[in-house]
PDB file of C-alpha atoms in Angstrom:
ATOM      1  CA  GLY A   1     -12.713  -6.073  -8.770  1.00 52.00           C
ATOM      2  CA  GLN A   2      -9.585  -5.375  -9.958  1.00 69.00           C
ATOM      3  CA  ASN A   3      -6.694  -7.313 -11.524  1.00 90.00           C
ATOM      4  CA  ILE A   4      -3.406  -5.955 -11.508  1.00 95.00           C
ATOM      5  CA  ASP A   5      -0.196  -7.467 -12.989  1.00 96.00           C
ATOM      6  CA  GLN A   6       3.659  -6.478 -12.755  1.00 97.00           C
ATOM      7  CA  PRO A   7       6.630  -8.525 -12.975  1.00 97.00           C
ATOM      8  CA  THR A   8       7.729 -10.193  -9.751  1.00 96.00           C
ATOM      9  CA  GLU A   9      11.345  -9.504 -10.103  1.00 97.00           C
ATOM     10  CA  MET A  10      13.891  -7.224 -12.185  1.00 98.00           C
ATOM     11  CA  THR A  11      17.644  -6.871 -11.794  1.00 97.00           C
ATOM     12  CA  ALA A  12      19.592  -3.723 -13.185  1.00 97.00           C
ATOM     13  CA  THR A  13      23.213  -2.293 -12.731  1.00 97.00           C
ATOM     14  CA  GLU A  14      23.887   0.942 -10.874  1.00 97.00           C
ATOM     15  CA  GLY A  15      23.725   4.013 -13.406  1.00 97.00           C
ATOM     16  CA  ALA A  16      21.265   2.022 -15.517  1.00 97.00           C
ATOM     17  CA  ILE A  17      17.650   2.520 -16.327  1.00 97.00           C
ATOM     18  CA  VAL A  18      14.774   0.113 -15.482  1.00 98.00           C
ATOM     19  CA  GLN A  19      10.985   0.269 -16.442  1.00 98.00           C
ATOM     20  CA  ILE A  20       8.601  -1.298 -14.636  1.00 98.00           C
ATOM     21  CA  ASN A  21       5.596  -2.043 -16.383  1.00 98.00           C
ATOM     22  CA  CYS A  22       1.980  -2.439 -14.682  1.00 98.00           C
ATOM     23  CA  THR A  23      -1.398  -3.631 -16.539  1.00 98.00           C
ATOM     24  CA  TYR A  24      -4.799  -3.443 -14.689  1.00 96.00           C
ATOM     25  CA  GLN A  25      -8.419  -4.328 -15.475  1.00 93.00           C
ATOM     26  CA  THR A  26     -10.875  -2.575 -13.306  1.00 87.00           C
ATOM     27  CA  SER A  27     -14.230  -1.902 -13.222  1.00 82.00           C
ATOM     28  CA  GLY A  28     -13.972   1.698 -12.831  1.00 85.00           C
ATOM     29  CA  PHE A  29     -10.654   3.903 -12.892  1.00 90.00           C
ATOM     30  CA  ASN A  30      -9.951   6.856 -10.652  1.00 91.00           C
ATOM     31  CA  GLY A  31      -6.078   7.006 -10.757  1.00 94.00           C
ATOM     32  CA  LEU A  32      -3.005   4.961 -10.654  1.00 96.00           C
ATOM     33  CA  PHE A  33      -0.327   5.194  -7.693  1.00 97.00           C
ATOM     34  CA  TRP A  34       3.160   3.935  -7.489  1.00 98.00           C
ATOM     35  CA  TYR A  35       4.905   3.119  -3.999  1.00 98.00           C
ATOM     36  CA  GLN A  36       8.117   2.145  -3.156  1.00 98.00           C
ATOM     37  CA  GLN A  37       8.910  -0.369  -0.555  1.00 98.00           C
ATOM     38  CA  HIS A  38      12.254  -1.270   1.118  1.00 97.00           C
ATOM     39  CA  ALA A  39      12.675  -4.560   2.699  1.00 95.00           C
ATOM     40  CA  GLY A  40      11.057  -4.516   6.351  1.00 94.00           C
ATOM     41  CA  GLU A  41       9.570  -1.002   5.901  1.00 96.00           C
ATOM     42  CA  ALA A  42       6.359   0.754   5.039  1.00 96.00           C
ATOM     43  CA  PRO A  43       5.530   1.538   1.332  1.00 97.00           C
ATOM     44  CA  THR A  44       6.152   5.149   0.614  1.00 97.00           C
ATOM     45  CA  PHE A  45       4.472   7.399  -2.007  1.00 96.00           C
ATOM     46  CA  LEU A  46       6.304   7.670  -5.332  1.00 96.00           C
ATOM     47  CA  SER A  47       3.620   9.126  -7.914  1.00 96.00           C
ATOM     48  CA  TYR A  48      -0.058   9.436  -8.930  1.00 95.00           C
ATOM     49  CA  ASN A  49      -1.491   9.343 -12.437  1.00 96.00           C
ATOM     50  CA  VAL A  50      -4.935  10.121 -13.444  1.00 94.00           C
ATOM     51  CA  LEU A  51      -4.580  11.433 -16.824  1.00 95.00           C
ATOM     52  CA  ASP A  52      -2.771   9.841 -20.016  1.00 97.00           C
ATOM     53  CA  GLY A  53       0.814  10.938 -20.169  1.00 97.00           C
ATOM     54  CA  LEU A  54       4.154  10.989 -18.321  1.00 97.00           C
ATOM     55  CA  GLU A  55       4.832  12.495 -14.902  1.00 94.00           C
ATOM     56  CA  GLU A  56       8.617  13.219 -14.245  1.00 94.00           C
ATOM     57  CA  LYS A  57       9.930  13.619 -10.811  1.00 91.00           C
ATOM     58  CA  GLY A  58      13.621  13.830 -10.445  1.00 95.00           C
ATOM     59  CA  ARG A  59      15.248  10.269 -11.410  1.00 97.00           C
ATOM     60  CA  PHE A  60      11.724   8.649 -11.437  1.00 97.00           C
ATOM     61  CA  SER A  61       8.842   8.770 -13.894  1.00 97.00           C
ATOM     62  CA  SER A  62       5.435   7.304 -14.210  1.00 98.00           C
ATOM     63  CA  PHE A  63       3.412   7.217 -17.463  1.00 98.00           C
ATOM     64  CA  LEU A  64      -0.465   6.060 -17.790  1.00 98.00           C
ATOM     65  CA  SER A  65      -2.394   5.133 -20.830  1.00 98.00           C
ATOM     66  CA  ARG A  66      -5.729   4.643 -19.722  1.00 96.00           C
ATOM     67  CA  SER A  67      -7.300   3.050 -22.978  1.00 95.00           C
ATOM     68  CA  LYS A  68      -4.628   0.438 -22.647  1.00 96.00           C
ATOM     69  CA  GLY A  69      -4.978  -0.163 -19.231  1.00 96.00           C
ATOM     70  CA  TYR A  70      -1.178   0.455 -18.902  1.00 97.00           C
ATOM     71  CA  SER A  71       1.315   2.243 -16.648  1.00 98.00           C
ATOM     72  CA  TYR A  72       5.076   2.037 -16.249  1.00 98.00           C
ATOM     73  CA  LEU A  73       7.511   3.526 -13.537  1.00 98.00           C
ATOM     74  CA  LEU A  74      11.109   4.680 -15.207  1.00 98.00           C
ATOM     75  CA  LEU A  75      13.993   4.563 -12.839  1.00 97.00           C
ATOM     76  CA  LYS A  76      16.930   6.537 -14.142  1.00 97.00           C
ATOM     77  CA  GLU A  77      20.397   6.742 -13.002  1.00 97.00           C
ATOM     78  CA  LEU A  78      19.890   3.651 -10.560  1.00 98.00           C
ATOM     79  CA  GLN A  79      21.600   3.680  -7.409  1.00 98.00           C
ATOM     80  CA  MET A  80      22.079   0.993  -4.898  1.00 97.00           C
ATOM     81  CA  LYS A  81      19.618   2.589  -2.516  1.00 97.00           C
ATOM     82  CA  ASP A  82      16.691   1.891  -5.218  1.00 98.00           C
ATOM     83  CA  SER A  83      16.859  -1.683  -4.424  1.00 98.00           C
ATOM     84  CA  ALA A  84      13.389  -2.145  -3.180  1.00 98.00           C
ATOM     85  CA  SER A  85       9.971  -3.461  -4.028  1.00 98.00           C
ATOM     86  CA  TYR A  86       7.681  -0.956  -6.301  1.00 98.00           C
ATOM     87  CA  LEU A  87       4.064  -1.370  -5.920  1.00 98.00           C
ATOM     88  CA  CYS A  88       1.298  -0.633  -8.566  1.00 97.00           C
ATOM     89  CA  ALA A  89      -1.965   0.316  -7.103  1.00 96.00           C
ATOM     90  CA  VAL A  90      -5.228   1.257  -8.973  1.00 95.00           C
ATOM     91  CA  THR A  91      -8.048   3.462  -7.296  1.00 92.00           C
ATOM     92  CA  SER A  92     -11.664   2.409  -8.623  1.00 85.00           C
ATOM     93  CA  ASN A  93     -15.081   3.857  -8.364  1.00 80.00           C
ATOM     94  CA  ASP A  94     -15.038   3.399  -4.563  1.00 82.00           C
ATOM     95  CA  TYR A  95     -11.913   5.379  -4.247  1.00 82.00           C
ATOM     96  CA  LYS A  96     -10.137   2.538  -2.432  1.00 88.00           C
ATOM     97  CA  LEU A  97      -6.500   1.231  -3.674  1.00 91.00           C
ATOM     98  CA  SER A  98      -6.072  -2.159  -4.939  1.00 93.00           C
ATOM     99  CA  PHE A  99      -2.480  -3.107  -5.123  1.00 95.00           C
ATOM    100  CA  GLY A 100      -0.519  -5.393  -7.475  1.00 96.00           C
ATOM    101  CA  ALA A 101       1.903  -7.800  -5.844  1.00 96.00           C
ATOM    102  CA  GLY A 102       4.820  -5.783  -6.383  1.00 97.00           C
ATOM    103  CA  THR A 103       8.000  -5.860  -8.455  1.00 98.00           C
ATOM    104  CA  THR A 104      11.428  -6.553  -6.344  1.00 97.00           C
ATOM    105  CA  VAL A 105      14.091  -4.606  -8.249  1.00 98.00           C
ATOM    106  CA  THR A 106      17.862  -5.654  -7.281  1.00 98.00           C
ATOM    107  CA  VAL A 107      20.615  -2.919  -8.213  1.00 98.00           C
ATOM    108  CA  ARG A 108      23.860  -4.359  -8.686  1.00 97.00           C
ATOM    109  CA  ALA A 109      27.132  -2.555  -8.628  1.00 95.00           C
TER     110      ALA A 109
ATOM    111  CA  ILE B   1       6.702  14.437  13.693  1.00 59.00           C
ATOM    112  CA  ALA B   2       5.510  10.792  14.329  1.00 72.00           C
ATOM    113  CA  GLY B   3       3.220  10.506  11.720  1.00 94.00           C
ATOM    114  CA  ILE B   4       1.457   7.111  12.076  1.00 97.00           C
ATOM    115  CA  THR B   5       2.602   4.805  14.742  1.00 97.00           C
ATOM    116  CA  GLN B   6       1.500   1.125  15.227  1.00 98.00           C
ATOM    117  CA  ALA B   7       1.973  -1.226  18.258  1.00 98.00           C
ATOM    118  CA  PRO B   8       3.145  -3.664  18.773  1.00 98.00           C
ATOM    119  CA  THR B   9       6.131  -4.079  16.481  1.00 98.00           C
ATOM    120  CA  SER B  10       5.872  -7.968  16.319  1.00 98.00           C
ATOM    121  CA  GLN B  11       3.976 -10.393  18.004  1.00 97.00           C
ATOM    122  CA  ILE B  12       3.553 -14.166  18.440  1.00 98.00           C
ATOM    123  CA  LEU B  13       0.198 -15.268  19.498  1.00 96.00           C
ATOM    124  CA  ALA B  14      -1.595 -18.667  20.133  1.00 98.00           C
ATOM    125  CA  ALA B  15      -4.524 -19.517  17.975  1.00 98.00           C
ATOM    126  CA  GLY B  16      -8.028 -18.725  19.613  1.00 98.00           C
ATOM    127  CA  ARG B  17      -6.406 -15.687  21.310  1.00 98.00           C
ATOM    128  CA  ARG B  18      -7.895 -12.130  21.178  1.00 98.00           C
ATOM    129  CA  MET B  19      -5.467  -9.352  19.849  1.00 98.00           C
ATOM    130  CA  THR B  20      -5.810  -5.783  19.346  1.00 98.00           C
ATOM    131  CA  LEU B  21      -3.387  -4.066  16.720  1.00 98.00           C
ATOM    132  CA  ARG B  22      -3.263  -0.253  17.706  1.00 98.00           C
ATOM    133  CA  CYS B  23      -2.634   2.482  15.177  1.00 98.00           C
ATOM    134  CA  THR B  24      -2.413   6.156  15.847  1.00 98.00           C
ATOM    135  CA  GLN B  25      -1.627   9.108  13.514  1.00 97.00           C
ATOM    136  CA  ASP B  26      -0.877  12.842  14.368  1.00 96.00           C
ATOM    137  CA  MET B  27      -1.711  14.247  10.903  1.00 95.00           C
ATOM    138  CA  ARG B  28      -5.432  15.040  11.725  1.00 96.00           C
ATOM    139  CA  HIS B  29      -6.137  12.813   8.566  1.00 96.00           C
ATOM    140  CA  ASN B  30      -9.930  12.061   8.074  1.00 96.00           C
ATOM    141  CA  ALA B  31      -9.327   8.607   6.301  1.00 96.00           C
ATOM    142  CA  MET B  32      -7.529   5.622   7.847  1.00 97.00           C
ATOM    143  CA  TYR B  33      -7.016   2.054   6.355  1.00 97.00           C
ATOM    144  CA  TRP B  34      -5.828  -1.193   7.772  1.00 98.00           C
ATOM    145  CA  TYR B  35      -4.071  -3.660   5.098  1.00 98.00           C
ATOM    146  CA  ARG B  36      -2.217  -7.023   5.477  1.00 98.00           C
ATOM    147  CA  GLN B  37       0.716  -8.062   3.406  1.00 97.00           C
ATOM    148  CA  ASP B  38       1.390 -11.547   2.351  1.00 96.00           C
ATOM    149  CA  LEU B  39       4.323 -12.748   0.028  1.00 89.00           C
ATOM    150  CA  GLY B  40       3.189 -12.860  -3.468  1.00 86.00           C
ATOM    151  CA  LEU B  41      -0.259 -11.281  -2.954  1.00 88.00           C
ATOM    152  CA  GLY B  42       0.685  -7.750  -2.170  1.00 89.00           C
ATOM    153  CA  LEU B  43      -1.405  -5.467   0.299  1.00 96.00           C
ATOM    154  CA  ARG B  44      -4.898  -6.264   0.581  1.00 97.00           C
ATOM    155  CA  LEU B  45      -7.520  -3.962   2.320  1.00 96.00           C
ATOM    156  CA  ILE B  46      -9.230  -5.290   5.669  1.00 98.00           C
ATOM    157  CA  HIS B  47     -11.309  -2.336   6.972  1.00 98.00           C
ATOM    158  CA  TYR B  48     -11.142   1.308   6.365  1.00 96.00           C
ATOM    159  CA  SER B  49     -12.713   4.460   7.861  1.00 97.00           C
ATOM    160  CA  ASN B  50     -13.568   7.552   5.784  1.00 95.00           C
ATOM    161  CA  THR B  51     -13.887   9.627   8.959  1.00 95.00           C
ATOM    162  CA  ALA B  52     -14.286   9.268  12.596  1.00 96.00           C
ATOM    163  CA  GLY B  53     -17.431   7.465  13.560  1.00 96.00           C
ATOM    164  CA  THR B  54     -17.517   5.483  10.390  1.00 96.00           C
ATOM    165  CA  THR B  55     -15.992   2.344   9.093  1.00 97.00           C
ATOM    166  CA  GLY B  56     -16.361   0.155   5.936  1.00 96.00           C
ATOM    167  CA  LYS B  57     -15.269  -3.538   4.884  1.00 96.00           C
ATOM    168  CA  GLY B  58     -12.459  -4.074   2.270  1.00 95.00           C
ATOM    169  CA  GLU B  59     -11.338  -7.031   0.406  1.00 93.00           C
ATOM    170  CA  VAL B  60     -10.574  -9.382   3.404  1.00 97.00           C
ATOM    171  CA  PRO B  61     -12.689  -8.287   6.277  1.00 98.00           C
ATOM    172  CA  ASP B  62     -13.557 -11.579   7.795  1.00 97.00           C
ATOM    173  CA  GLY B  63     -12.214 -12.266  11.253  1.00 97.00           C
ATOM    174  CA  TYR B  64     -11.439  -8.645  11.857  1.00 98.00           C
ATOM    175  CA  SER B  65     -12.967  -5.868  13.323  1.00 98.00           C
ATOM    176  CA  VAL B  66     -12.417  -2.081  13.829  1.00 98.00           C
ATOM    177  CA  SER B  67     -13.751   0.997  15.583  1.00 97.00           C
ATOM    178  CA  ARG B  68     -13.043   4.586  15.137  1.00 98.00           C
ATOM    179  CA  ALA B  69     -13.995   6.658  17.945  1.00 97.00           C
ATOM    180  CA  ASN B  70     -11.936   9.389  17.303  1.00 97.00           C
ATOM    181  CA  THR B  71      -9.749  11.040  14.381  1.00 97.00           C
ATOM    182  CA  ASP B  72      -6.218   9.670  15.586  1.00 97.00           C
ATOM    183  CA  ASP B  73      -6.999   6.035  16.613  1.00 98.00           C
ATOM    184  CA  PHE B  74      -7.770   3.167  14.408  1.00 98.00           C
ATOM    185  CA  PRO B  75      -7.542  -0.106  16.266  1.00 98.00           C
ATOM    186  CA  LEU B  76      -7.710  -3.671  14.460  1.00 98.00           C
ATOM    187  CA  THR B  77      -8.920  -6.616  16.548  1.00 98.00           C
ATOM    188  CA  LEU B  78      -8.763 -10.041  15.848  1.00 98.00           C
ATOM    189  CA  ALA B  79     -11.613 -11.706  17.842  1.00 96.00           C
ATOM    190  CA  SER B  80     -10.000 -15.556  17.802  1.00 97.00           C
ATOM    191  CA  ALA B  81      -6.769 -15.457  15.843  1.00 98.00           C
ATOM    192  CA  VAL B  82      -6.000 -18.399  13.437  1.00 98.00           C
ATOM    193  CA  PRO B  83      -2.817 -19.333  11.598  1.00 98.00           C
ATOM    194  CA  SER B  84      -4.025 -17.742   8.383  1.00 97.00           C
ATOM    195  CA  GLN B  85      -3.805 -14.358  10.063  1.00 98.00           C
ATOM    196  CA  THR B  86      -0.132 -14.715  10.211  1.00 98.00           C
ATOM    197  CA  SER B  87       0.795 -11.669   8.056  1.00 98.00           C
ATOM    198  CA  VAL B  88       2.353  -8.022   8.403  1.00 98.00           C
ATOM    199  CA  TYR B  89      -0.272  -5.599   8.898  1.00 98.00           C
ATOM    200  CA  PHE B  90       0.053  -2.064   7.986  1.00 98.00           C
ATOM    201  CA  CYS B  91      -2.218   0.871   9.181  1.00 98.00           C
ATOM    202  CA  ALA B  92      -2.455   4.062   6.618  1.00 97.00           C
ATOM    203  CA  SER B  93      -3.955   7.240   6.606  1.00 97.00           C
ATOM    204  CA  SER B  94      -4.923   9.955   4.163  1.00 95.00           C
ATOM    205  CA  GLU B  95      -6.298  13.621   4.235  1.00 93.00           C
ATOM    206  CA  GLY B  96      -9.353  12.595   2.706  1.00 88.00           C
ATOM    207  CA  ALA B  97     -11.101   9.574   1.077  1.00 86.00           C
ATOM    208  CA  GLY B  98     -11.001  10.789  -2.450  1.00 84.00           C
ATOM    209  CA  ALA B  99      -9.082   8.938  -5.616  1.00 79.00           C
ATOM    210  CA  SER B 100      -6.169  11.361  -5.398  1.00 85.00           C
ATOM    211  CA  ASN B 101      -5.318  11.215  -1.907  1.00 89.00           C
ATOM    212  CA  GLU B 102      -2.064   9.804  -1.112  1.00 93.00           C
ATOM    213  CA  GLN B 103      -1.897   7.186   1.811  1.00 95.00           C
ATOM    214  CA  PHE B 104       0.656   7.434   4.487  1.00 96.00           C
ATOM    215  CA  PHE B 105       1.820   4.086   5.979  1.00 97.00           C
ATOM    216  CA  GLY B 106       2.715   3.180   9.385  1.00 98.00           C
ATOM    217  CA  PRO B 107       5.818   0.819  10.136  1.00 97.00           C
ATOM    218  CA  GLY B 108       3.889  -2.322  10.390  1.00 98.00           C
ATOM    219  CA  THR B 109       2.923  -5.008  12.875  1.00 98.00           C
ATOM    220  CA  ARG B 110       4.460  -8.635  12.206  1.00 98.00           C
ATOM    221  CA  LEU B 111       1.872 -10.921  13.731  1.00 98.00           C
ATOM    222  CA  THR B 112       2.600 -15.074  13.916  1.00 98.00           C
ATOM    223  CA  VAL B 113      -0.292 -17.012  14.992  1.00 98.00           C
ATOM    224  CA  LEU B 114       0.709 -20.490  16.130  1.00 97.00           C
TER     225      LEU B 114
END
């Protein structure tokens, strides 16, 4: 099975940077996804990492270290609209997604 | 472009009743999924279908059944609802069942079982 841990809540100021960490233990690893979910809405895809390193996509970046079972999502130049839950999800040998409980980020003015 | 639609948006159901949650996608995706989302537990996979005509069990399949008669539709049935099935249900689809396939989620159905 999979064990995926991420902080429950984080708060940051508009314009700042926030890093959301995710650690995982899995019987087989085939990639890691980050999804964004605004309150009352569906999750939407942010990033996918399968190799070690940093993937940058505009204000959002995602990092993966397979040897450490560790990923982070970096949100730069925070905007009020970035207030949402961020879900870390791991794909294992059966290609099915296992999700962490999510990190709720609150951006304050 | 509709993407994925789910119906109903919300439902209050008496325990013991049968209920079918509907999910339709127009992206011609091969794989479809049903998740439930509960506070503090995140999304958990109930059932999945890698392609039309096939289905499989996820992490929490008990009390639920699915069918995949065609590419577009993937209904989820609760044969006899219980209060522990109160949750938000999300349907999702992906182009294929491979590890790198991004999943697209429907808007969700909020179900309350009394």
